[in-house]
Amino acid sequence: ERYPDHARLIFNKFGDQTVDHYRIYSGYTADSLTLTDSTDHTWRIYSDLPDSSWIYFGVSAVHTDGSESPISDIAALFSIRRISGENLIYNGDFSLQSAHWLLDKASGVKATGSVKNQVYELEILSGGSAYADIVLSQENIPLIRGKKYRLEFDSRADQGAYFGVQLFNQDIVPAYDYSRIGLTRADQVEKHCSYEFMMTKKTDLNARIDIQLGGASGHIYIDKVSLKEVPE
């Protein structure tokens, strides 16, 4: 269970009255777990996990006779430690190339994404027929109910293009667009866009940003993507 400032690992060997305590194994890959803790509780709070890292957990039960059960199924958590006022988008300036960003393309679409001079450049030969046919996205974005956010980015398109930007839930059906920005336009001259929205739905620690670039052609440039909480 993820929370804004900590995570809780929950485990239990249901129905077994011979469990004395549990052993917790963790690591940065699923096949490199080591023993890191033990407890007689059925949960463990973590508030000091490393930032921006995948952490993997497995738990075993130690019985009163000293025997140890096999390790449970592996649970994975992307650890996020957010500081008020910082950018909630990882690598929004593309200084780490395309790290943390994912480019999805529909069948038949011909498009290539790359980072040049810390600007994301999308070259579209065949962009499909819908905005969602090409999506540049990032997950694990925490949005807290009752907070106001400002989304900003720079854009440019050699031939001019409309595109969609959404911040939405992905763990609950149906999907809901928290930001309600709609379409924006990239022109031949670089343009800075800024939008504010209030998070009115329940807190979502795994929201996703989609920059929907389908239907366009030529070169489109995206840079300086920023999402920050607006101070009260």
Short mmCIF file of C-alpha atoms in Angstrom, two decimals:
data_model
loop_
_atom_site.label_atom_id
_atom_site.label_comp_id
_atom_site.label_asym_id
_atom_site.label_seq_id
_atom_site.Cartn_x
_atom_site.Cartn_y
_atom_site.Cartn_z
CA GLU A 1 0.00 0.00 0.00
CA ARG A 2 1.44 3.34 -1.09
CA TYR A 3 0.88 6.58 0.78
CA PRO A 4 2.22 10.10 0.11
CA ASP A 5 5.03 9.76 2.66
CA HIS A 6 5.43 6.01 3.29
CA ALA A 7 4.54 2.51 2.14
CA ARG A 8 3.08 -0.43 4.05
CA LEU A 9 3.89 -4.05 3.32
CA ILE A 10 1.12 -6.44 4.43
CA PHE A 11 1.46 -10.22 4.71
CA ASN A 12 -0.11 -13.15 6.53
CA LYS A 13 -0.03 -16.94 6.41
CA PHE A 14 -3.74 -17.40 6.92
CA GLY A 15 -4.93 -20.28 9.05
CA ASP A 16 -1.49 -21.37 10.25
CA GLN A 17 -1.31 -21.21 14.07
CA THR A 18 2.33 -22.37 14.20
CA VAL A 19 3.85 -19.19 12.76
CA ASP A 20 6.30 -17.61 15.21
CA HIS A 21 7.46 -14.67 13.10
CA TYR A 22 8.01 -13.52 9.53
CA ARG A 23 11.18 -12.81 7.57
CA ILE A 24 11.21 -10.00 5.01
CA TYR A 25 13.46 -10.22 1.97
CA SER A 26 14.02 -7.25 -0.34
CA GLY A 27 16.22 -6.07 -3.19
CA TYR A 28 16.44 -3.93 -6.30
CA THR A 29 15.67 -6.87 -8.60
CA ALA A 30 13.25 -9.75 -8.16
CA ASP A 31 16.05 -12.34 -8.30
CA SER A 32 18.42 -10.67 -5.83
CA LEU A 33 16.40 -10.61 -2.61
CA THR A 34 18.26 -10.73 0.71
CA LEU A 35 17.01 -10.97 4.28
CA THR A 36 16.53 -7.40 5.54
CA ASP A 37 14.10 -7.65 8.46
CA SER A 38 11.99 -9.89 10.67
CA THR A 39 8.84 -9.20 12.66
CA ASP A 40 6.06 -10.93 14.57
CA HIS A 41 3.54 -8.47 13.09
CA THR A 42 1.74 -9.01 9.79
CA TRP A 43 2.79 -5.66 8.39
CA ARG A 44 5.83 -3.40 8.10
CA ILE A 45 5.93 0.38 7.56
CA TYR A 46 8.62 1.82 5.27
CA SER A 47 9.27 5.57 5.36
CA ASP A 48 12.94 5.59 4.37
CA LEU A 49 13.02 3.82 1.01
CA PRO A 50 15.43 5.17 -1.64
CA ASP A 51 13.85 7.63 -4.03
CA SER A 52 12.91 6.84 -7.63
CA SER A 53 13.71 3.12 -7.38
CA TRP A 54 11.92 -0.17 -7.89
CA ILE A 55 12.02 -2.25 -4.67
CA TYR A 56 11.03 -5.93 -4.59
CA PHE A 57 9.76 -7.75 -1.51
CA GLY A 58 9.20 -11.36 -0.53
CA VAL A 59 8.12 -12.76 2.85
CA SER A 60 8.54 -16.15 4.51
CA ALA A 61 7.00 -17.55 7.68
CA VAL A 62 9.19 -19.05 10.42
CA HIS A 63 7.33 -21.67 12.47
CA THR A 64 7.63 -22.49 16.15
CA ASP A 65 9.76 -25.56 15.30
CA GLY A 66 12.28 -23.31 13.50
CA SER A 67 11.32 -24.34 9.96
CA GLU A 68 10.90 -21.66 7.32
CA SER A 69 8.28 -21.62 4.60
CA PRO A 70 9.12 -20.83 0.97
CA ILE A 71 9.22 -17.14 0.07
CA SER A 72 5.88 -15.67 -0.96
CA ASP A 73 5.03 -14.20 -4.33
CA ILE A 74 7.21 -11.17 -5.06
CA ALA A 75 5.66 -7.72 -4.59
CA ALA A 76 7.12 -4.71 -6.44
CA LEU A 77 6.94 -1.06 -5.44
CA PHE A 78 8.22 2.04 -7.22
CA SER A 79 9.41 4.20 -4.35
CA ILE A 80 8.61 7.92 -4.59
CA ARG A 81 9.68 10.54 -2.12
CA ARG A 82 8.18 13.89 -3.04
CA ILE A 83 9.22 17.28 -1.69
CA SER A 84 6.65 20.07 -1.70
CA GLY A 85 7.19 22.37 -4.67
CA GLU A 86 9.32 19.99 -6.73
CA ASN A 87 8.47 18.71 -10.18
CA LEU A 88 6.24 15.62 -9.98
CA ILE A 89 7.32 14.62 -13.49
CA TYR A 90 10.56 12.67 -13.60
CA ASN A 91 13.05 13.80 -16.24
CA GLY A 92 10.70 16.50 -17.50
CA ASP A 93 13.65 18.35 -19.03
CA PHE A 94 14.84 15.17 -20.82
CA SER A 95 18.32 15.59 -19.36
CA LEU A 96 18.31 11.80 -18.84
CA GLN A 97 17.32 11.15 -22.44
CA SER A 98 13.96 9.32 -22.48
CA ALA A 99 14.27 7.69 -19.03
CA HIS A 100 10.88 7.30 -17.24
CA TRP A 101 9.01 8.06 -20.49
CA LEU A 102 7.20 5.49 -22.65
CA LEU A 103 6.16 5.91 -26.28
CA ASP A 104 3.15 3.81 -27.35
CA LYS A 105 2.07 3.51 -30.98
CA ALA A 106 -1.01 1.94 -32.50
CA SER A 107 -0.75 -0.67 -35.23
CA GLY A 108 0.24 0.85 -38.56
CA VAL A 109 1.67 4.01 -37.06
CA LYS A 110 5.16 4.98 -38.19
CA ALA A 111 6.82 7.31 -35.70
CA THR A 112 10.17 7.54 -33.95
CA GLY A 113 10.94 9.36 -30.72
CA SER A 114 14.37 10.55 -29.65
CA VAL A 115 15.99 13.17 -27.42
CA LYS A 116 18.27 15.76 -29.00
CA ASN A 117 19.78 18.65 -27.07
CA GLN A 118 17.48 17.80 -24.13
CA VAL A 119 14.34 18.17 -26.26
CA TYR A 120 12.02 15.26 -27.07
CA GLU A 121 11.62 15.04 -30.84
CA LEU A 122 8.91 12.92 -32.44
CA GLU A 123 9.26 12.22 -36.15
CA ILE A 124 5.92 11.08 -37.58
CA LEU A 125 5.69 9.48 -41.01
CA SER A 126 2.22 8.00 -40.52
CA GLY A 127 0.40 9.26 -37.45
CA GLY A 128 -2.82 7.27 -37.59
CA SER A 129 -6.28 8.78 -37.35
CA ALA A 130 -6.78 9.42 -33.62
CA TYR A 131 -4.87 11.40 -31.02
CA ALA A 132 -4.43 8.26 -28.91
CA ASP A 133 -2.63 6.46 -31.76
CA ILE A 134 0.66 7.95 -30.53
CA VAL A 135 1.10 8.51 -26.79
CA LEU A 136 4.12 9.74 -24.84
CA SER A 137 3.41 8.82 -21.20
CA GLN A 138 4.74 8.57 -17.67
CA GLU A 139 3.28 6.74 -14.66
CA ASN A 140 3.63 6.87 -10.85
CA ILE A 141 2.52 10.48 -10.51
CA PRO A 142 0.97 11.23 -7.08
CA LEU A 143 -2.04 13.56 -7.02
CA ILE A 144 -3.56 14.48 -3.65
CA ARG A 145 -7.24 15.30 -3.26
CA GLY A 146 -7.92 18.97 -2.54
CA LYS A 147 -4.58 20.17 -3.95
CA LYS A 148 -4.17 22.50 -6.92
CA TYR A 149 -1.58 21.67 -9.59
CA ARG A 150 0.05 23.54 -12.45
CA LEU A 151 1.07 21.64 -15.58
CA GLU A 152 3.52 23.37 -17.92
CA PHE A 153 5.41 22.38 -21.05
CA ASP A 154 6.94 23.81 -24.22
CA SER A 155 5.94 22.57 -27.66
CA ARG A 156 6.68 23.18 -31.33
CA ALA A 157 5.65 21.47 -34.59
CA ASP A 158 7.16 22.01 -38.03
CA GLN A 159 3.75 21.73 -39.69
CA GLY A 160 1.57 22.79 -36.77
CA ALA A 161 -0.46 20.18 -34.91
CA TYR A 162 -3.19 19.75 -32.32
CA PHE A 163 -2.53 17.24 -29.56
CA GLY A 164 -4.12 16.12 -26.31
CA VAL A 165 -2.73 16.19 -22.77
CA GLN A 166 -4.33 14.24 -19.92
CA LEU A 167 -3.58 13.35 -16.31
CA PHE A 168 -5.79 10.42 -15.42
CA ASN A 169 -6.27 7.36 -13.24
CA GLN A 170 -5.17 3.97 -14.51
CA ASP A 171 -5.99 1.71 -11.55
CA ILE A 172 -9.75 2.26 -11.61
CA VAL A 173 -12.30 1.78 -14.39
CA PRO A 174 -13.54 3.93 -16.01
CA ALA A 175 -10.61 6.28 -16.57
CA TYR A 176 -11.11 9.88 -15.46
CA ASP A 177 -9.19 12.90 -16.75
CA TYR A 178 -8.17 14.84 -13.63
CA SER A 179 -6.65 17.76 -15.52
CA ARG A 180 -9.47 18.38 -18.06
CA ILE A 181 -7.13 20.30 -20.35
CA GLY A 182 -8.44 18.99 -23.65
CA LEU A 183 -6.59 19.84 -26.85
CA THR A 184 -3.71 22.25 -27.26
CA ARG A 185 -1.83 23.32 -30.37
CA ALA A 186 1.83 23.25 -31.26
CA ASP A 187 2.88 25.88 -33.81
CA GLN A 188 6.03 26.42 -35.84
CA VAL A 189 7.25 28.87 -33.20
CA GLU A 190 7.96 27.35 -29.77
CA LYS A 191 5.12 28.01 -27.35
CA HIS A 192 4.93 27.72 -23.58
CA CYS A 193 1.70 26.24 -22.20
CA SER A 194 0.51 26.46 -18.59
CA TYR A 195 -2.66 24.94 -17.11
CA GLU A 196 -3.96 24.73 -13.55
CA PHE A 197 -6.45 22.23 -12.17
CA MET A 198 -7.83 21.14 -8.79
CA MET A 199 -7.64 17.49 -7.81
CA THR A 200 -11.27 16.90 -6.87
CA LYS A 201 -11.25 13.08 -6.91
CA LYS A 202 -9.80 10.78 -4.25
CA THR A 203 -6.03 10.75 -3.85
CA ASP A 204 -4.30 8.80 -6.63
CA LEU A 205 -0.64 7.86 -6.12
CA ASN A 206 -0.33 6.19 -9.51
CA ALA A 207 -1.75 8.74 -11.92
CA ARG A 208 -0.44 8.88 -15.48
CA ILE A 209 0.26 11.70 -17.90
CA ASP A 210 -0.49 11.10 -21.58
CA ILE A 211 0.69 13.42 -24.31
CA GLN A 212 -1.39 12.25 -27.26
CA LEU A 213 0.27 13.07 -30.57
CA GLY A 214 -1.54 10.81 -33.03
CA GLY A 215 -2.98 12.06 -36.31
CA ALA A 216 -0.15 14.54 -36.86
CA SER A 217 2.77 14.41 -39.28
CA GLY A 218 6.27 15.81 -39.51
CA HIS A 219 8.33 16.74 -36.46
CA ILE A 220 6.87 17.63 -33.05
CA TYR A 221 9.03 18.83 -30.16
CA ILE A 222 8.18 18.61 -26.44
CA ASP A 223 10.31 20.09 -23.66
CA LYS A 224 10.32 21.29 -20.05
CA VAL A 225 7.35 19.20 -18.86
CA SER A 226 6.55 20.25 -15.32
CA LEU A 227 3.80 19.39 -12.84
CA LYS A 228 3.95 21.15 -9.48
CA GLU A 229 1.61 21.67 -6.58
CA VAL A 230 0.39 25.27 -6.41
CA PRO A 231 0.98 26.67 -2.89
CA GLU A 232 -2.13 27.72 -1.02
#
